[in-house]
Each structure stands twice: as C-alpha cells, then as structure tokens.
Amino acid sequence: MNSIDPKNQDFFERVFDVVRLIPHGRVSTYGAIAAYLGAKRSARMVGWAMNLSHQVDAEIPAHRVVNRVGLLTGKHHFKTPTTMREKLLQEGIMCDEHDQIVNFNEVFWDPFSLDNL
DNA sequence: TGAATGACTCGAT
DNA sequence: GATCGAGCCATTC
C-alpha cells in the first residue's frame, strides 16, 4: 500500500529482507522472523508485512512463511487458496490435506542461523 | 480520537 | 497432553 509510513516501512522492509533470505525449499515462521527482528511479540505484524509484500514486491516468497505449527494460515491471501501449497510443492515441500507442512521440522529455516554463518 | 481487527504466540488451567 | 484465554502492536474504520 502506498500509505506506508517511513518509520513503519523500516520494520516491514526488515521483514521482507528476512523473508527473501529464506533458502529455496525451506520455510520459516512469523514468530521466528519477529523474534529475529527483536519484536517477538509482533508476529501478527509480520503477517501484515506479508500482506503488504504482495503490493510492494511480488518477488517476496511469502508462501515460505507459515505459523509456528507449519500450517498455511495465509493461503487465503494468495491469488487462490491453493497457490501457497502449489508453490511449496514446486520447491519440494509437501503439505497434507489440511494445508499443513508434513516434514515441517526438516524444512524449517531459522533466521538466527544467519548469525552462525 | 477511540475501538476493532488480524497471515500469531505463549502461558495458564 | 490438550484446550482456553490474554497479550502484542500496527493498520483500518
């Protein structure tokens, strides 16, 4: 949205930057990203950032961000409810009929792992 | 200006 | 171990 305030844009850009760093075939969580940005309590804001990500930069892999149990809670915000699952499948990430990542523990990517590089 | 909402998470029962 | 409720923080009406 073009109504993003500069001060808030900084927070959203930080979120976008972390999401863009998620490796291909991996996923992360709203809480993990929020915690990495020092706003552990603001997981919902990460969701808002993902919503805006479709408008500010379509290249942001928002489909790689799920909730803490690996559920595709944001699928309805994509073009179609199946778009999120389709994109994950293309990256080798399997989801069950409940739109939950099967091997979530294996594909989960922690932003804090960047600090170990 | 104030209240409600939301792609969440954690703690208590 | 599972379920319920409250907290958080920016955006929108």
PDB file of N, CA and C in Angstrom, chain A residues 33-100:
ATOM      1  N   ILE A  33      10.620 -14.907  12.583  1.00  0.00           N
ATOM      2  CA  ILE A  33      11.016 -13.661  11.920  1.00  0.00           C
ATOM      3  C   ILE A  33      10.864 -12.484  12.878  1.00  0.00           C
ATOM      4  N   ALA A  34       9.749 -12.470  13.595  1.00  0.00           N
ATOM      5  CA  ALA A  34       9.502 -11.386  14.554  1.00  0.00           C
ATOM      6  C   ALA A  34      10.576 -11.395  15.635  1.00  0.00           C
ATOM      7  N   ALA A  35      10.932 -12.564  16.102  1.00  0.00           N
ATOM      8  CA  ALA A  35      11.948 -12.687  17.139  1.00  0.00           C
ATOM      9  C   ALA A  35      13.300 -12.218  16.619  1.00  0.00           C
ATOM     10  N   TYR A  36      13.607 -12.548  15.371  1.00  0.00           N
ATOM     11  CA  TYR A  36      14.877 -12.141  14.776  1.00  0.00           C
ATOM     12  C   TYR A  36      14.966 -10.620  14.672  1.00  0.00           C
ATOM     13  N   LEU A  37      13.824  -9.978  14.470  1.00  0.00           N
ATOM     14  CA  LEU A  37      13.788  -8.515  14.354  1.00  0.00           C
ATOM     15  C   LEU A  37      13.706  -7.850  15.717  1.00  0.00           C
ATOM     16  N   GLY A  38      13.688  -8.677  16.775  1.00  0.00           N
ATOM     17  CA  GLY A  38      13.630  -8.122  18.126  1.00  0.00           C
ATOM     18  C   GLY A  38      12.231  -7.763  18.560  1.00  0.00           C
ATOM     19  N   ALA A  39      11.241  -8.279  17.840  1.00  0.00           N
ATOM     20  CA  ALA A  39       9.842  -7.992  18.174  1.00  0.00           C
ATOM     21  C   ALA A  39       9.075  -9.303  18.276  1.00  0.00           C
ATOM     22  N   LYS A  40       9.518 -10.140  19.185  1.00  0.00           N
ATOM     23  CA  LYS A  40       8.946 -11.468  19.337  1.00  0.00           C
ATOM     24  C   LYS A  40       7.429 -11.430  19.493  1.00  0.00           C
ATOM     25  N   ARG A  41       6.942 -10.372  20.127  1.00  0.00           N
ATOM     26  CA  ARG A  41       5.504 -10.261  20.396  1.00  0.00           C
ATOM     27  C   ARG A  41       4.721  -9.775  19.186  1.00  0.00           C
ATOM     28  N   SER A  42       5.431  -9.417  18.127  1.00  0.00           N
ATOM     29  CA  SER A  42       4.768  -8.802  16.975  1.00  0.00           C
ATOM     30  C   SER A  42       4.628  -9.749  15.791  1.00  0.00           C
ATOM     31  N   ALA A  43       4.379 -11.000  16.064  1.00  0.00           N
ATOM     32  CA  ALA A  43       4.228 -11.976  14.986  1.00  0.00           C
ATOM     33  C   ALA A  43       3.096 -11.560  14.054  1.00  0.00           C
ATOM     34  N   ARG A  44       2.078 -10.940  14.623  1.00  0.00           N
ATOM     35  CA  ARG A  44       0.946 -10.506  13.792  1.00  0.00           C
ATOM     36  C   ARG A  44       1.369  -9.429  12.810  1.00  0.00           C
ATOM     37  N   MET A  45       2.296  -8.608  13.216  1.00  0.00           N
ATOM     38  CA  MET A  45       2.780  -7.556  12.319  1.00  0.00           C
ATOM     39  C   MET A  45       3.531  -8.164  11.145  1.00  0.00           C
ATOM     40  N   VAL A  46       4.194  -9.300  11.395  1.00  0.00           N
ATOM     41  CA  VAL A  46       4.875  -9.989  10.307  1.00  0.00           C
ATOM     42  C   VAL A  46       3.836 -10.439   9.290  1.00  0.00           C
ATOM     43  N   GLY A  47       2.699 -10.907   9.772  1.00  0.00           N
ATOM     44  CA  GLY A  47       1.611 -11.287   8.884  1.00  0.00           C
ATOM     45  C   GLY A  47       1.132 -10.100   8.072  1.00  0.00           C
ATOM     46  N   TRP A  48       1.042  -8.945   8.710  1.00  0.00           N
ATOM     47  CA  TRP A  48       0.653  -7.728   7.995  1.00  0.00           C
ATOM     48  C   TRP A  48       1.695  -7.391   6.934  1.00  0.00           C
ATOM     49  N   ALA A  49       2.933  -7.544   7.276  1.00  0.00           N
ATOM     50  CA  ALA A  49       4.006  -7.259   6.329  1.00  0.00           C
ATOM     51  C   ALA A  49       3.892  -8.178   5.116  1.00  0.00           C
ATOM     52  N   MET A  50       3.563  -9.440   5.357  1.00  0.00           N
ATOM     53  CA  MET A  50       3.392 -10.379   4.258  1.00  0.00           C
ATOM     54  C   MET A  50       2.245  -9.941   3.360  1.00  0.00           C
ATOM     55  N   ASN A  51       1.180  -9.435   3.988  1.00  0.00           N
ATOM     56  CA  ASN A  51       0.034  -8.969   3.217  1.00  0.00           C
ATOM     57  C   ASN A  51       0.456  -7.823   2.299  1.00  0.00           C
ATOM     58  N   LEU A  52       1.260  -6.920   2.827  1.00  0.00           N
ATOM     59  CA  LEU A  52       1.735  -5.783   2.048  1.00  0.00           C
ATOM     60  C   LEU A  52       2.783  -6.208   1.025  1.00  0.00           C
ATOM     61  N   SER A  53       3.469  -7.305   1.320  1.00  0.00           N
ATOM     62  CA  SER A  53       4.550  -7.741   0.441  1.00  0.00           C
ATOM     63  C   SER A  53       4.057  -7.997  -0.975  1.00  0.00           C
ATOM     64  N   HIS A  54       2.805  -8.416  -1.089  1.00  0.00           N
ATOM     65  CA  HIS A  54       2.246  -8.662  -2.421  1.00  0.00           C
ATOM     66  C   HIS A  54       2.145  -7.368  -3.236  1.00  0.00           C
ATOM     67  N   GLN A  55       2.086  -6.258  -2.498  1.00  0.00           N
ATOM     68  CA  GLN A  55       1.884  -4.976  -3.175  1.00  0.00           C
ATOM     69  C   GLN A  55       3.197  -4.237  -3.403  1.00  0.00           C
ATOM     70  N   VAL A  56       4.151  -4.405  -2.503  1.00  0.00           N
ATOM     71  CA  VAL A  56       5.404  -3.663  -2.637  1.00  0.00           C
ATOM     72  C   VAL A  56       6.465  -4.438  -3.415  1.00  0.00           C
ATOM     73  N   ASP A  57       6.398  -5.778  -3.354  1.00  0.00           N
ATOM     74  CA  ASP A  57       7.395  -6.579  -4.043  1.00  0.00           C
ATOM     75  C   ASP A  57       6.875  -8.007  -4.222  1.00  0.00           C
ATOM     76  N   ALA A  58       6.437  -8.323  -5.438  1.00  0.00           N
ATOM     77  CA  ALA A  58       5.857  -9.641  -5.705  1.00  0.00           C
ATOM     78  C   ALA A  58       6.896 -10.756  -5.631  1.00  0.00           C
ATOM     79  N   GLU A  59       8.174 -10.396  -5.594  1.00  0.00           N
ATOM     80  CA  GLU A  59       9.238 -11.399  -5.562  1.00  0.00           C
ATOM     81  C   GLU A  59       9.453 -11.965  -4.164  1.00  0.00           C
ATOM     82  N   ILE A  60       8.824 -11.351  -3.175  1.00  0.00           N
ATOM     83  CA  ILE A  60       8.978 -11.845  -1.809  1.00  0.00           C
ATOM     84  C   ILE A  60       8.268 -13.189  -1.650  1.00  0.00           C
ATOM     85  N   PRO A  61       8.994 -14.236  -1.250  1.00  0.00           N
ATOM     86  CA  PRO A  61       8.407 -15.573  -1.115  1.00  0.00           C
ATOM     87  C   PRO A  61       7.553 -15.703   0.139  1.00  0.00           C
ATOM     88  N   ALA A  62       6.431 -15.025   0.156  1.00  0.00           N
ATOM     89  CA  ALA A  62       5.562 -15.043   1.330  1.00  0.00           C
ATOM     90  C   ALA A  62       5.013 -16.439   1.603  1.00  0.00           C
ATOM     91  N   HIS A  63       5.013 -17.280   0.586  1.00  0.00           N
ATOM     92  CA  HIS A  63       4.488 -18.642   0.762  1.00  0.00           C
ATOM     93  C   HIS A  63       5.405 -19.484   1.639  1.00  0.00           C
ATOM     94  N   ARG A  64       6.631 -18.989   1.861  1.00  0.00           N
ATOM     95  CA  ARG A  64       7.574 -19.735   2.712  1.00  0.00           C
ATOM     96  C   ARG A  64       7.412 -19.367   4.183  1.00  0.00           C
ATOM     97  N   VAL A  65       6.442 -18.524   4.472  1.00  0.00           N
ATOM     98  CA  VAL A  65       6.214 -18.126   5.858  1.00  0.00           C
ATOM     99  C   VAL A  65       4.890 -18.710   6.349  1.00  0.00           C
ATOM    100  N   VAL A  66       4.979 -19.515   7.398  1.00  0.00           N
ATOM    101  CA  VAL A  66       3.785 -20.159   7.954  1.00  0.00           C
ATOM    102  C   VAL A  66       3.745 -19.922   9.461  1.00  0.00           C
ATOM    103  N   ASN A  67       2.701 -20.398  10.108  1.00  0.00           N
ATOM    104  CA  ASN A  67       2.646 -20.213  11.556  1.00  0.00           C
ATOM    105  C   ASN A  67       3.516 -21.259  12.251  1.00  0.00           C
ATOM    106  N   ARG A  68       3.566 -21.219  13.562  1.00  0.00           N
ATOM    107  CA  ARG A  68       4.559 -21.996  14.297  1.00  0.00           C
ATOM    108  C   ARG A  68       4.365 -23.499  14.210  1.00  0.00           C
ATOM    109  N   VAL A  69       3.206 -23.977  13.765  1.00  0.00           N
ATOM    110  CA  VAL A  69       2.986 -25.414  13.642  1.00  0.00           C
ATOM    111  C   VAL A  69       3.104 -25.893  12.197  1.00  0.00           C
ATOM    112  N   GLY A  70       3.449 -24.962  11.293  1.00  0.00           N
ATOM    113  CA  GLY A  70       3.619 -25.334   9.902  1.00  0.00           C
ATOM    114  C   GLY A  70       2.327 -25.293   9.104  1.00  0.00           C
ATOM    115  N   LEU A  71       1.329 -24.613   9.627  1.00  0.00           N
ATOM    116  CA  LEU A  71       0.044 -24.517   8.947  1.00  0.00           C
ATOM    117  C   LEU A  71       0.026 -23.311   8.002  1.00  0.00           C
ATOM    118  N   LEU A  72      -0.508 -23.507   6.801  1.00  0.00           N
ATOM    119  CA  LEU A  72      -0.531 -22.437   5.797  1.00  0.00           C
ATOM    120  C   LEU A  72      -1.688 -21.475   6.062  1.00  0.00           C
ATOM    121  N   THR A  73      -1.618 -20.788   7.164  1.00  0.00           N
ATOM    122  CA  THR A  73      -2.716 -19.907   7.567  1.00  0.00           C
ATOM    123  C   THR A  73      -2.919 -18.725   6.628  1.00  0.00           C
ATOM    124  N   GLY A  74      -1.911 -18.418   5.827  1.00  0.00           N
ATOM    125  CA  GLY A  74      -2.022 -17.257   4.952  1.00  0.00           C
ATOM    126  C   GLY A  74      -2.435 -17.594   3.537  1.00  0.00           C
ATOM    127  N   LYS A  75      -2.817 -18.828   3.295  1.00  0.00           N
ATOM    128  CA  LYS A  75      -3.130 -19.265   1.930  1.00  0.00           C
ATOM    129  C   LYS A  75      -4.243 -18.442   1.285  1.00  0.00           C
ATOM    130  N   HIS A  76      -5.203 -17.995   2.096  1.00  0.00           N
ATOM    131  CA  HIS A  76      -6.342 -17.244   1.537  1.00  0.00           C
ATOM    132  C   HIS A  76      -5.954 -15.847   1.051  1.00  0.00           C
ATOM    133  N   HIS A  77      -4.753 -15.416   1.420  1.00  0.00           N
ATOM    134  CA  HIS A  77      -4.299 -14.101   0.985  1.00  0.00           C
ATOM    135  C   HIS A  77      -3.579 -14.165  -0.357  1.00  0.00           C
ATOM    136  N   PHE A  78      -3.412 -15.369  -0.865  1.00  0.00           N
ATOM    137  CA  PHE A  78      -2.806 -15.519  -2.182  1.00  0.00           C
ATOM    138  C   PHE A  78      -3.881 -15.456  -3.263  1.00  0.00           C
ATOM    139  N   LYS A  79      -3.437 -15.528  -4.490  1.00  0.00           N
ATOM    140  CA  LYS A  79      -4.361 -15.402  -5.617  1.00  0.00           C
ATOM    141  C   LYS A  79      -5.498 -16.413  -5.497  1.00  0.00           C
ATOM    142  N   THR A  80      -5.117 -17.647  -5.194  1.00  0.00           N
ATOM    143  CA  THR A  80      -6.124 -18.672  -4.932  1.00  0.00           C
ATOM    144  C   THR A  80      -5.705 -19.396  -3.663  1.00  0.00           C
ATOM    145  N   PRO A  81      -6.658 -20.042  -2.977  1.00  0.00           N
ATOM    146  CA  PRO A  81      -6.340 -20.744  -1.716  1.00  0.00           C
ATOM    147  C   PRO A  81      -5.315 -21.856  -1.895  1.00  0.00           C
ATOM    148  N   THR A  82      -5.085 -22.265  -3.118  1.00  0.00           N
ATOM    149  CA  THR A  82      -4.136 -23.358  -3.354  1.00  0.00           C
ATOM    150  C   THR A  82      -2.781 -22.869  -3.853  1.00  0.00           C
ATOM    151  N   THR A  83      -2.692 -21.581  -4.144  1.00  0.00           N
ATOM    152  CA  THR A  83      -1.441 -21.022  -4.671  1.00  0.00           C
ATOM    153  C   THR A  83      -0.274 -21.269  -3.726  1.00  0.00           C
ATOM    154  N   MET A  84      -0.504 -21.055  -2.446  1.00  0.00           N
ATOM    155  CA  MET A  84       0.559 -21.221  -1.457  1.00  0.00           C
ATOM    156  C   MET A  84       1.078 -22.653  -1.444  1.00  0.00           C
ATOM    157  N   ARG A  85       0.148 -23.604  -1.425  1.00  0.00           N
ATOM    158  CA  ARG A  85       0.549 -25.015  -1.395  1.00  0.00           C
ATOM    159  C   ARG A  85       1.246 -25.414  -2.692  1.00  0.00           C
ATOM    160  N   GLU A  86       0.756 -24.914  -3.815  1.00  0.00           N
ATOM    161  CA  GLU A  86       1.362 -25.229  -5.107  1.00  0.00           C
ATOM    162  C   GLU A  86       2.821 -24.765  -5.162  1.00  0.00           C
ATOM    163  N   LYS A  87       3.057 -23.550  -4.684  1.00  0.00           N
ATOM    164  CA  LYS A  87       4.419 -23.014  -4.712  1.00  0.00           C
ATOM    165  C   LYS A  87       5.340 -23.823  -3.804  1.00  0.00           C
ATOM    166  N   LEU A  88       4.827 -24.225  -2.659  1.00  0.00           N
ATOM    167  CA  LEU A  88       5.639 -25.022  -1.744  1.00  0.00           C
ATOM    168  C   LEU A  88       5.950 -26.384  -2.360  1.00  0.00           C
ATOM    169  N   LEU A  89       4.956 -26.959  -3.021  1.00  0.00           N
ATOM    170  CA  LEU A  89       5.164 -28.261  -3.670  1.00  0.00           C
ATOM    171  C   LEU A  89       6.235 -28.155  -4.747  1.00  0.00           C
ATOM    172  N   GLN A  90       6.256 -27.039  -5.466  1.00  0.00           N
ATOM    173  CA  GLN A  90       7.251 -26.834  -6.517  1.00  0.00           C
ATOM    174  C   GLN A  90       8.658 -26.773  -5.945  1.00  0.00           C
ATOM    175  N   GLU A  91       8.735 -26.437  -4.660  1.00  0.00           N
ATOM    176  CA  GLU A  91      10.046 -26.357  -4.012  1.00  0.00           C
ATOM    177  C   GLU A  91      10.372 -27.641  -3.248  1.00  0.00           C
ATOM    178  N   GLY A  92       9.483 -28.619  -3.374  1.00  0.00           N
ATOM    179  CA  GLY A  92       9.733 -29.906  -2.730  1.00  0.00           C
ATOM    180  C   GLY A  92       9.188 -30.008  -1.320  1.00  0.00           C
ATOM    181  N   ILE A  93       8.365 -29.018  -0.942  1.00  0.00           N
ATOM    182  CA  ILE A  93       7.773 -29.038   0.394  1.00  0.00           C
ATOM    183  C   ILE A  93       6.380 -29.647   0.305  1.00  0.00           C
ATOM    184  N   MET A  94       6.190 -30.768   1.012  1.00  0.00           N
ATOM    185  CA  MET A  94       4.907 -31.474   0.948  1.00  0.00           C
ATOM    186  C   MET A  94       3.931 -30.992   2.017  1.00  0.00           C
ATOM    187  N   CYS A  95       2.662 -30.896   1.629  1.00  0.00           N
ATOM    188  CA  CYS A  95       1.620 -30.480   2.558  1.00  0.00           C
ATOM    189  C   CYS A  95       0.500 -31.511   2.552  1.00  0.00           C
ATOM    190  N   ASP A  96      -0.139 -31.688   3.703  1.00  0.00           N
ATOM    191  CA  ASP A  96      -1.237 -32.649   3.755  1.00  0.00           C
ATOM    192  C   ASP A  96      -2.549 -31.974   3.356  1.00  0.00           C
ATOM    193  N   GLU A  97      -3.660 -32.720   3.468  1.00  0.00           N
ATOM    194  CA  GLU A  97      -4.953 -32.175   3.036  1.00  0.00           C
ATOM    195  C   GLU A  97      -5.442 -31.032   3.915  1.00  0.00           C
ATOM    196  N   HIS A  98      -4.795 -30.879   5.063  1.00  0.00           N
ATOM    197  CA  HIS A  98      -5.169 -29.786   5.967  1.00  0.00           C
ATOM    198  C   HIS A  98      -4.281 -28.551   5.749  1.00  0.00           C
ATOM    199  N   ASP A  99      -3.516 -28.556   4.626  1.00  0.00           N
ATOM    200  CA  ASP A  99      -2.623 -27.443   4.307  1.00  0.00           C
ATOM    201  C   ASP A  99      -1.577 -27.239   5.388  1.00  0.00           C
ATOM    202  N   GLN A 100      -1.110 -28.343   5.919  1.00  0.00           N
ATOM    203  CA  GLN A 100      -0.045 -28.273   6.917  1.00  0.00           C
ATOM    204  C   GLN A 100       1.190 -28.958   6.364  1.00  0.00           C
TER     205      GLN A 100
END
